[in-house]
């Protein structure tokens, strides 16, 4: 019995070693992020939106069109204002004045879900944003007209110096500590600060809460109702830029056609 037991034990030990080796070698490869699993890597849903935002001529046309319309309305608003009035425009930064699609594309390529915003701090400090088409021309025109420009973004106050430097590199006017207002305080408070000593004649953004805090905690149905209630402001006081890469709508369900799929075959 003892002689039969020893070979059996040896075989068992070999099997254990083989199993352990398989487990260790089946972990992330050098091209994978440590700790990721199939669910973590499922970011393909973002790809089409980021492609449209970064690569499509339609996106560039729509962005330029928005800034062209905003320029015409700005001229009207300035012409109609009393000469001694301090005028201001307030704008969001990300996907409104500057394009961060390189960060989003990099995260997708690395199978990282950018909607957790855990890569954003590094991007604020070291990233390479570009200008949204039409933005620089619009803000330079506002500056030439003597209008104060306030860049009101939910980038963090801790990175203010880096963010101001990034805007300066892009040539955006009035990019300084006074005019770049970051999170900290909610946007409503920052808007109120601008309005305390200026007449706010225009706001620009890519999400509805860039314009009014009432949108921030509203459901999608309520946001639609608020859009309808404020329809006269869009294209006159409020100018919204397209952004199909992230937003409150991202987790919503699609409204499907209730019919079977029929193909041409």
C-alpha positions as YAML, in Angstrom:
chain: A
units: angstrom
residues:
- id: 1
  name: UNK
  ca: [0.00, 0.00, 0.00]
- id: 2
  name: UNK
  ca: [2.81, 2.46, 0.87]
- id: 3
  name: UNK
  ca: [4.65, 1.84, -2.42]
- id: 4
  name: UNK
  ca: [1.45, 2.43, -4.43]
- id: 5
  name: UNK
  ca: [0.71, 5.62, -2.45]
- id: 6
  name: UNK
  ca: [3.99, 7.37, -3.25]
- id: 7
  name: UNK
  ca: [3.59, 7.45, -7.07]
- id: 8
  name: UNK
  ca: [0.00, 8.57, -6.70]
- id: 9
  name: UNK
  ca: [1.09, 11.43, -4.44]
- id: 10
  name: UNK
  ca: [3.76, 12.45, -6.94]
- id: 11
  name: UNK
  ca: [1.21, 12.56, -9.75]
- id: 12
  name: UNK
  ca: [-1.10, 14.69, -7.62]
- id: 13
  name: UNK
  ca: [1.69, 17.17, -6.84]
- id: 14
  name: UNK
  ca: [2.52, 17.49, -10.54]
- id: 15
  name: UNK
  ca: [-1.12, 18.20, -11.34]
- id: 16
  name: UNK
  ca: [-1.28, 20.91, -8.67]
- id: 17
  name: UNK
  ca: [1.85, 22.59, -10.04]
- id: 18
  name: UNK
  ca: [0.44, 22.50, -13.58]
- id: 19
  name: UNK
  ca: [-2.88, 24.04, -12.47]
- id: 20
  name: UNK
  ca: [-1.14, 26.82, -10.51]
- id: 21
  name: UNK
  ca: [1.10, 27.59, -13.48]
- id: 22
  name: UNK
  ca: [-1.92, 27.81, -15.78]
- id: 23
  name: UNK
  ca: [-3.71, 30.22, -13.44]
- id: 24
  name: UNK
  ca: [-0.66, 32.47, -13.12]
- id: 25
  name: UNK
  ca: [-0.03, 32.52, -16.86]
- id: 26
  name: UNK
  ca: [-3.66, 33.24, -17.73]
- id: 27
  name: UNK
  ca: [-3.56, 36.73, -16.13]
- id: 28
  name: UNK
  ca: [-3.30, 40.03, -18.04]
- id: 29
  name: UNK
  ca: [-0.76, 40.07, -20.87]
- id: 30
  name: UNK
  ca: [1.64, 42.95, -21.42]
- id: 31
  name: UNK
  ca: [-0.92, 44.63, -23.68]
- id: 32
  name: UNK
  ca: [-3.73, 44.50, -21.12]
- id: 33
  name: UNK
  ca: [-4.48, 46.65, -18.11]
- id: 34
  name: UNK
  ca: [-3.93, 44.86, -14.82]
- id: 35
  name: UNK
  ca: [-7.18, 43.86, -13.15]
- id: 36
  name: UNK
  ca: [-9.36, 44.38, -16.22]
- id: 37
  name: UNK
  ca: [-11.96, 41.81, -17.13]
- id: 38
  name: UNK
  ca: [-14.34, 41.44, -20.06]
- id: 39
  name: UNK
  ca: [-16.83, 43.86, -18.53]
- id: 40
  name: UNK
  ca: [-14.17, 46.52, -17.87]
- id: 41
  name: UNK
  ca: [-13.01, 46.26, -21.47]
- id: 42
  name: UNK
  ca: [-16.45, 46.65, -23.03]
- id: 43
  name: UNK
  ca: [-16.14, 50.31, -24.08]
- id: 44
  name: UNK
  ca: [-17.02, 49.83, -27.74]
- id: 45
  name: UNK
  ca: [-20.33, 51.64, -27.17]
- id: 46
  name: UNK
  ca: [-18.40, 54.92, -27.03]
- id: 47
  name: UNK
  ca: [-16.54, 54.44, -30.30]
- id: 48
  name: UNK
  ca: [-19.09, 55.74, -32.78]
- id: 49
  name: UNK
  ca: [-19.78, 58.93, -30.81]
- id: 50
  name: UNK
  ca: [-16.08, 59.71, -30.40]
- id: 51
  name: UNK
  ca: [-15.44, 58.99, -34.09]
- id: 52
  name: UNK
  ca: [-18.21, 61.41, -35.08]
- id: 53
  name: UNK
  ca: [-16.98, 64.11, -32.72]
- id: 54
  name: UNK
  ca: [-13.33, 63.83, -33.75]
- id: 55
  name: UNK
  ca: [-13.36, 62.78, -37.39]
- id: 56
  name: UNK
  ca: [-16.59, 63.79, -39.08]
- id: 57
  name: UNK
  ca: [-16.76, 66.85, -41.33]
- id: 58
  name: UNK
  ca: [-20.37, 67.21, -40.18]
- id: 59
  name: UNK
  ca: [-19.24, 67.84, -36.60]
- id: 60
  name: UNK
  ca: [-16.77, 70.51, -37.72]
- id: 61
  name: UNK
  ca: [-19.45, 72.12, -39.89]
- id: 62
  name: UNK
  ca: [-21.98, 72.18, -37.07]
- id: 63
  name: UNK
  ca: [-19.47, 73.58, -34.59]
- id: 64
  name: UNK
  ca: [-18.40, 76.31, -36.99]
- id: 65
  name: UNK
  ca: [-22.02, 77.07, -37.82]
- id: 66
  name: UNK
  ca: [-22.86, 77.47, -34.14]
- id: 67
  name: UNK
  ca: [-20.03, 79.94, -33.59]
- id: 68
  name: UNK
  ca: [-20.94, 81.86, -36.75]
- id: 69
  name: UNK
  ca: [-24.52, 82.29, -35.51]
- id: 70
  name: UNK
  ca: [-23.23, 83.20, -32.05]
- id: 71
  name: UNK
  ca: [-20.99, 85.88, -33.58]
- id: 72
  name: UNK
  ca: [-23.92, 87.49, -35.41]
- id: 73
  name: UNK
  ca: [-26.02, 87.47, -32.25]
- id: 74
  name: UNK
  ca: [-23.12, 88.85, -30.20]
- id: 75
  name: UNK
  ca: [-22.84, 91.83, -32.56]
- id: 76
  name: UNK
  ca: [-26.57, 92.52, -32.15]
- id: 77
  name: UNK
  ca: [-26.40, 92.24, -28.35]
- id: 78
  name: UNK
  ca: [-23.39, 94.55, -28.08]
- id: 79
  name: UNK
  ca: [-24.96, 97.11, -30.43]
- id: 80
  name: UNK
  ca: [-28.17, 97.11, -28.37]
- id: 81
  name: UNK
  ca: [-26.45, 97.51, -24.99]
- id: 82
  name: UNK
  ca: [-25.85, 100.89, -23.29]
- id: 83
  name: UNK
  ca: [-22.31, 102.14, -23.86]
- id: 84
  name: UNK
  ca: [-21.36, 102.19, -20.17]
- id: 85
  name: UNK
  ca: [-22.59, 98.64, -19.48]
- id: 86
  name: UNK
  ca: [-20.08, 95.90, -18.59]
- id: 87
  name: UNK
  ca: [-20.92, 92.99, -20.87]
- id: 88
  name: UNK
  ca: [-19.86, 89.35, -20.50]
- id: 89
  name: UNK
  ca: [-20.14, 86.02, -22.23]
- id: 90
  name: UNK
  ca: [-19.83, 82.80, -20.25]
- id: 91
  name: UNK
  ca: [-18.64, 79.60, -21.85]
- id: 92
  name: UNK
  ca: [-17.99, 76.02, -20.89]
- id: 93
  name: UNK
  ca: [-14.62, 74.59, -21.97]
- id: 94
  name: UNK
  ca: [-14.74, 70.87, -22.70]
- id: 95
  name: UNK
  ca: [-16.37, 70.00, -26.03]
- id: 96
  name: UNK
  ca: [-17.51, 73.64, -26.24]
- id: 97
  name: UNK
  ca: [-14.32, 75.68, -26.66]
- id: 98
  name: UNK
  ca: [-11.77, 72.86, -26.58]
- id: 99
  name: UNK
  ca: [-11.74, 69.31, -27.91]
- id: 100
  name: UNK
  ca: [-10.66, 66.45, -25.60]
- id: 101
  name: UNK
  ca: [-11.41, 63.58, -27.98]
- id: 102
  name: UNK
  ca: [-7.78, 62.39, -27.98]
- id: 103
  name: UNK
  ca: [-8.15, 61.47, -24.30]
- id: 104
  name: UNK
  ca: [-11.39, 59.61, -24.96]
- id: 105
  name: UNK
  ca: [-9.89, 57.80, -27.95]
- id: 106
  name: UNK
  ca: [-6.82, 56.78, -25.95]
- id: 107
  name: UNK
  ca: [-8.98, 55.41, -23.14]
- id: 108
  name: UNK
  ca: [-11.09, 53.42, -25.59]
- id: 109
  name: UNK
  ca: [-7.94, 51.99, -27.21]
- id: 110
  name: UNK
  ca: [-6.71, 50.92, -23.76]
- id: 111
  name: UNK
  ca: [-10.12, 49.36, -22.90]
- id: 112
  name: UNK
  ca: [-10.63, 51.95, -20.16]
- id: 113
  name: UNK
  ca: [-14.06, 53.38, -19.38]
- id: 114
  name: UNK
  ca: [-13.52, 57.15, -19.49]
- id: 115
  name: UNK
  ca: [-16.95, 57.88, -17.99]
- id: 116
  name: UNK
  ca: [-15.46, 57.36, -14.52]
- id: 117
  name: UNK
  ca: [-13.28, 60.47, -15.16]
- id: 118
  name: UNK
  ca: [-10.32, 58.92, -13.34]
- id: 119
  name: UNK
  ca: [-7.99, 59.79, -16.24]
- id: 120
  name: UNK
  ca: [-9.12, 63.40, -16.42]
- id: 121
  name: UNK
  ca: [-6.72, 64.79, -13.78]
- id: 122
  name: UNK
  ca: [-3.70, 63.65, -15.79]
- id: 123
  name: UNK
  ca: [-5.25, 65.10, -18.97]
- id: 124
  name: UNK
  ca: [-5.80, 68.49, -17.31]
- id: 125
  name: UNK
  ca: [-2.16, 68.59, -16.26]
- id: 126
  name: UNK
  ca: [-0.48, 67.03, -19.28]
- id: 127
  name: UNK
  ca: [-3.03, 66.65, -22.07]
- id: 128
  name: UNK
  ca: [-3.13, 68.16, -25.53]
- id: 129
  name: UNK
  ca: [-6.61, 69.57, -26.19]
- id: 130
  name: UNK
  ca: [-7.33, 71.29, -29.48]
- id: 131
  name: UNK
  ca: [-9.68, 74.13, -30.37]
- id: 132
  name: UNK
  ca: [-13.27, 73.54, -31.41]
- id: 133
  name: UNK
  ca: [-13.74, 74.95, -34.95]
- id: 134
  name: UNK
  ca: [-14.88, 78.57, -34.80]
- id: 135
  name: UNK
  ca: [-14.17, 79.02, -31.09]
- id: 136
  name: UNK
  ca: [-10.95, 81.04, -31.32]
- id: 137
  name: UNK
  ca: [-12.40, 83.40, -33.90]
- id: 138
  name: UNK
  ca: [-15.53, 83.95, -31.81]
- id: 139
  name: UNK
  ca: [-13.71, 84.65, -28.55]
- id: 140
  name: UNK
  ca: [-11.17, 86.92, -30.25]
- id: 141
  name: UNK
  ca: [-14.10, 88.87, -31.73]
- id: 142
  name: UNK
  ca: [-15.73, 89.17, -28.30]
- id: 143
  name: UNK
  ca: [-12.41, 90.40, -26.90]
- id: 144
  name: UNK
  ca: [-12.11, 92.99, -29.68]
- id: 145
  name: UNK
  ca: [-15.61, 94.22, -28.81]
- id: 146
  name: UNK
  ca: [-14.57, 94.76, -25.19]
- id: 147
  name: UNK
  ca: [-16.73, 91.94, -23.86]
- id: 148
  name: UNK
  ca: [-15.43, 90.08, -20.80]
- id: 149
  name: UNK
  ca: [-15.07, 86.32, -21.37]
- id: 150
  name: UNK
  ca: [-15.52, 83.88, -18.50]
- id: 151
  name: UNK
  ca: [-14.43, 80.29, -19.03]
- id: 152
  name: UNK
  ca: [-16.62, 78.43, -16.53]
- id: 153
  name: UNK
  ca: [-15.72, 74.75, -16.43]
- id: 154
  name: UNK
  ca: [-16.01, 71.80, -14.07]
- id: 155
  name: UNK
  ca: [-12.31, 71.13, -14.42]
- id: 156
  name: UNK
  ca: [-10.85, 71.34, -10.92]
- id: 157
  name: UNK
  ca: [-9.53, 74.39, -9.12]
- id: 158
  name: UNK
  ca: [-6.53, 72.32, -7.99]
- id: 159
  name: UNK
  ca: [-5.37, 72.29, -11.60]
- id: 160
  name: UNK
  ca: [-6.13, 75.92, -12.36]
- id: 161
  name: UNK
  ca: [-2.56, 76.89, -13.27]
- id: 162
  name: UNK
  ca: [-2.27, 73.98, -15.72]
- id: 163
  name: UNK
  ca: [-5.68, 74.70, -17.22]
- id: 164
  name: UNK
  ca: [-4.93, 78.41, -17.68]
- id: 165
  name: UNK
  ca: [-1.64, 77.48, -19.33]
- id: 166
  name: UNK
  ca: [-3.44, 75.08, -21.72]
- id: 167
  name: UNK
  ca: [-5.85, 77.83, -22.79]
- id: 168
  name: UNK
  ca: [-3.00, 80.28, -23.25]
- id: 169
  name: UNK
  ca: [-1.20, 77.82, -25.51]
- id: 170
  name: UNK
  ca: [-4.32, 77.60, -27.65]
- id: 171
  name: UNK
  ca: [-4.37, 81.40, -27.93]
- id: 172
  name: UNK
  ca: [-7.73, 81.90, -26.24]
- id: 173
  name: UNK
  ca: [-8.09, 85.52, -25.05]
- id: 174
  name: UNK
  ca: [-8.51, 86.57, -21.42]
- id: 175
  name: UNK
  ca: [-7.22, 83.19, -20.23]
- id: 176
  name: UNK
  ca: [-6.15, 84.16, -16.73]
- id: 177
  name: UNK
  ca: [-6.97, 83.33, -13.12]
- id: 178
  name: UNK
  ca: [-9.78, 85.88, -12.99]
- id: 179
  name: UNK
  ca: [-11.57, 84.69, -16.10]
- id: 180
  name: UNK
  ca: [-11.06, 80.91, -15.75]
- id: 181
  name: UNK
  ca: [-13.59, 79.80, -13.10]
- id: 182
  name: UNK
  ca: [-13.32, 76.14, -12.18]
- id: 183
  name: UNK
  ca: [-14.98, 73.63, -9.82]
- id: 184
  name: UNK
  ca: [-15.19, 74.44, -6.61]
- id: 185
  name: UNK
  ca: [-18.44, 76.24, -6.43]
- id: 186
  name: UNK
  ca: [-21.41, 75.00, -8.50]
- id: 187
  name: UNK
  ca: [-21.85, 76.65, -11.89]
- id: 188
  name: UNK
  ca: [-24.90, 78.55, -10.65]
- id: 189
  name: UNK
  ca: [-22.73, 80.28, -8.04]
- id: 190
  name: UNK
  ca: [-20.04, 81.08, -10.58]
- id: 191
  name: UNK
  ca: [-22.68, 82.40, -12.98]
- id: 192
  name: UNK
  ca: [-24.12, 84.58, -10.20]
- id: 193
  name: UNK
  ca: [-20.64, 85.98, -9.54]
- id: 194
  name: UNK
  ca: [-20.30, 86.98, -13.19]
- id: 195
  name: UNK
  ca: [-23.76, 88.55, -13.16]
- id: 196
  name: UNK
  ca: [-23.04, 90.48, -9.96]
- id: 197
  name: UNK
  ca: [-21.03, 93.08, -11.90]
- id: 198
  name: UNK
  ca: [-21.75, 92.27, -15.57]
- id: 199
  name: UNK
  ca: [-24.66, 91.97, -17.93]
- id: 200
  name: UNK
  ca: [-24.43, 88.39, -19.14]
- id: 201
  name: UNK
  ca: [-25.45, 88.56, -22.80]
- id: 202
  name: UNK
  ca: [-24.56, 85.05, -23.92]
- id: 203
  name: UNK
  ca: [-23.74, 81.54, -22.69]
- id: 204
  name: UNK
  ca: [-22.19, 78.65, -24.61]
- id: 205
  name: UNK
  ca: [-22.02, 74.99, -23.62]
- id: 206
  name: UNK
  ca: [-22.41, 71.37, -24.69]
- id: 207
  name: UNK
  ca: [-24.71, 70.23, -21.85]
- id: 208
  name: UNK
  ca: [-27.90, 71.87, -20.66]
- id: 209
  name: UNK
  ca: [-26.72, 72.52, -17.10]
- id: 210
  name: UNK
  ca: [-24.09, 74.84, -18.63]
- id: 211
  name: UNK
  ca: [-26.95, 77.31, -19.07]
- id: 212
  name: UNK
  ca: [-29.15, 76.89, -16.00]
- id: 213
  name: UNK
  ca: [-28.86, 74.86, -12.81]
- id: 214
  name: UNK
  ca: [-32.47, 73.69, -13.21]
- id: 215
  name: UNK
  ca: [-31.22, 71.17, -15.78]
- id: 216
  name: UNK
  ca: [-28.61, 69.63, -13.48]
- id: 217
  name: UNK
  ca: [-30.75, 67.24, -11.42]
- id: 218
  name: UNK
  ca: [-33.68, 66.98, -13.81]
- id: 219
  name: UNK
  ca: [-34.75, 63.74, -15.45]
- id: 220
  name: UNK
  ca: [-34.47, 63.48, -19.21]
- id: 221
  name: UNK
  ca: [-38.20, 64.09, -19.57]
- id: 222
  name: UNK
  ca: [-37.94, 67.16, -17.36]
- id: 223
  name: UNK
  ca: [-34.94, 68.38, -19.35]
- id: 224
  name: UNK
  ca: [-36.98, 68.14, -22.54]
- id: 225
  name: UNK
  ca: [-39.76, 70.12, -20.89]
- id: 226
  name: UNK
  ca: [-37.29, 72.78, -19.77]
- id: 227
  name: UNK
  ca: [-35.82, 72.96, -23.27]
- id: 228
  name: UNK
  ca: [-39.29, 73.65, -24.65]
- id: 229
  name: UNK
  ca: [-39.99, 76.22, -21.93]
- id: 230
  name: UNK
  ca: [-36.73, 78.04, -22.74]
- id: 231
  name: UNK
  ca: [-36.86, 77.60, -26.52]
- id: 232
  name: UNK
  ca: [-36.63, 81.36, -27.18]
- id: 233
  name: UNK
  ca: [-33.21, 81.50, -25.50]
- id: 234
  name: UNK
  ca: [-31.55, 78.94, -27.76]
- id: 235
  name: UNK
  ca: [-29.90, 80.77, -30.65]
- id: 236
  name: UNK
  ca: [-30.22, 84.15, -28.94]
- id: 237
  name: UNK
  ca: [-28.76, 83.92, -25.41]
- id: 238
  name: UNK
  ca: [-27.83, 80.24, -25.28]
- id: 239
  name: UNK
  ca: [-25.74, 78.41, -27.89]
- id: 240
  name: UNK
  ca: [-25.27, 74.67, -27.53]
- id: 241
  name: UNK
  ca: [-22.50, 72.66, -29.18]
- id: 242
  name: UNK
  ca: [-22.87, 68.97, -30.19]
- id: 243
  name: UNK
  ca: [-21.34, 66.30, -27.96]
- id: 244
  name: UNK
  ca: [-22.27, 62.64, -28.62]
- id: 245
  name: UNK
  ca: [-19.45, 61.28, -26.44]
- id: 246
  name: UNK
  ca: [-20.89, 61.70, -22.92]
- id: 247
  name: UNK
  ca: [-23.90, 63.20, -21.18]
- id: 248
  name: UNK
  ca: [-26.94, 62.56, -18.97]
- id: 249
  name: UNK
  ca: [-28.57, 60.68, -21.85]
- id: 250
  name: UNK
  ca: [-25.85, 58.01, -22.04]
- id: 251
  name: UNK
  ca: [-27.64, 55.45, -19.81]
- id: 252
  name: UNK
  ca: [-31.08, 55.92, -21.31]
- id: 253
  name: UNK
  ca: [-33.00, 53.18, -23.14]
- id: 254
  name: UNK
  ca: [-33.63, 53.43, -26.88]
- id: 255
  name: UNK
  ca: [-37.19, 53.72, -28.16]
- id: 256
  name: UNK
  ca: [-37.41, 50.84, -30.63]
- id: 257
  name: UNK
  ca: [-39.70, 50.21, -33.57]
- id: 258
  name: UNK
  ca: [-41.99, 47.35, -32.55]
- id: 259
  name: UNK
  ca: [-41.73, 45.32, -35.74]
- id: 260
  name: UNK
  ca: [-39.80, 42.24, -36.86]
- id: 261
  name: UNK
  ca: [-36.58, 42.70, -38.81]
- id: 262
  name: UNK
  ca: [-37.17, 42.25, -42.54]
- id: 263
  name: UNK
  ca: [-34.23, 42.42, -44.93]
- id: 264
  name: UNK
  ca: [-34.10, 42.82, -48.69]
- id: 265
  name: UNK
  ca: [-33.05, 39.17, -49.12]
...
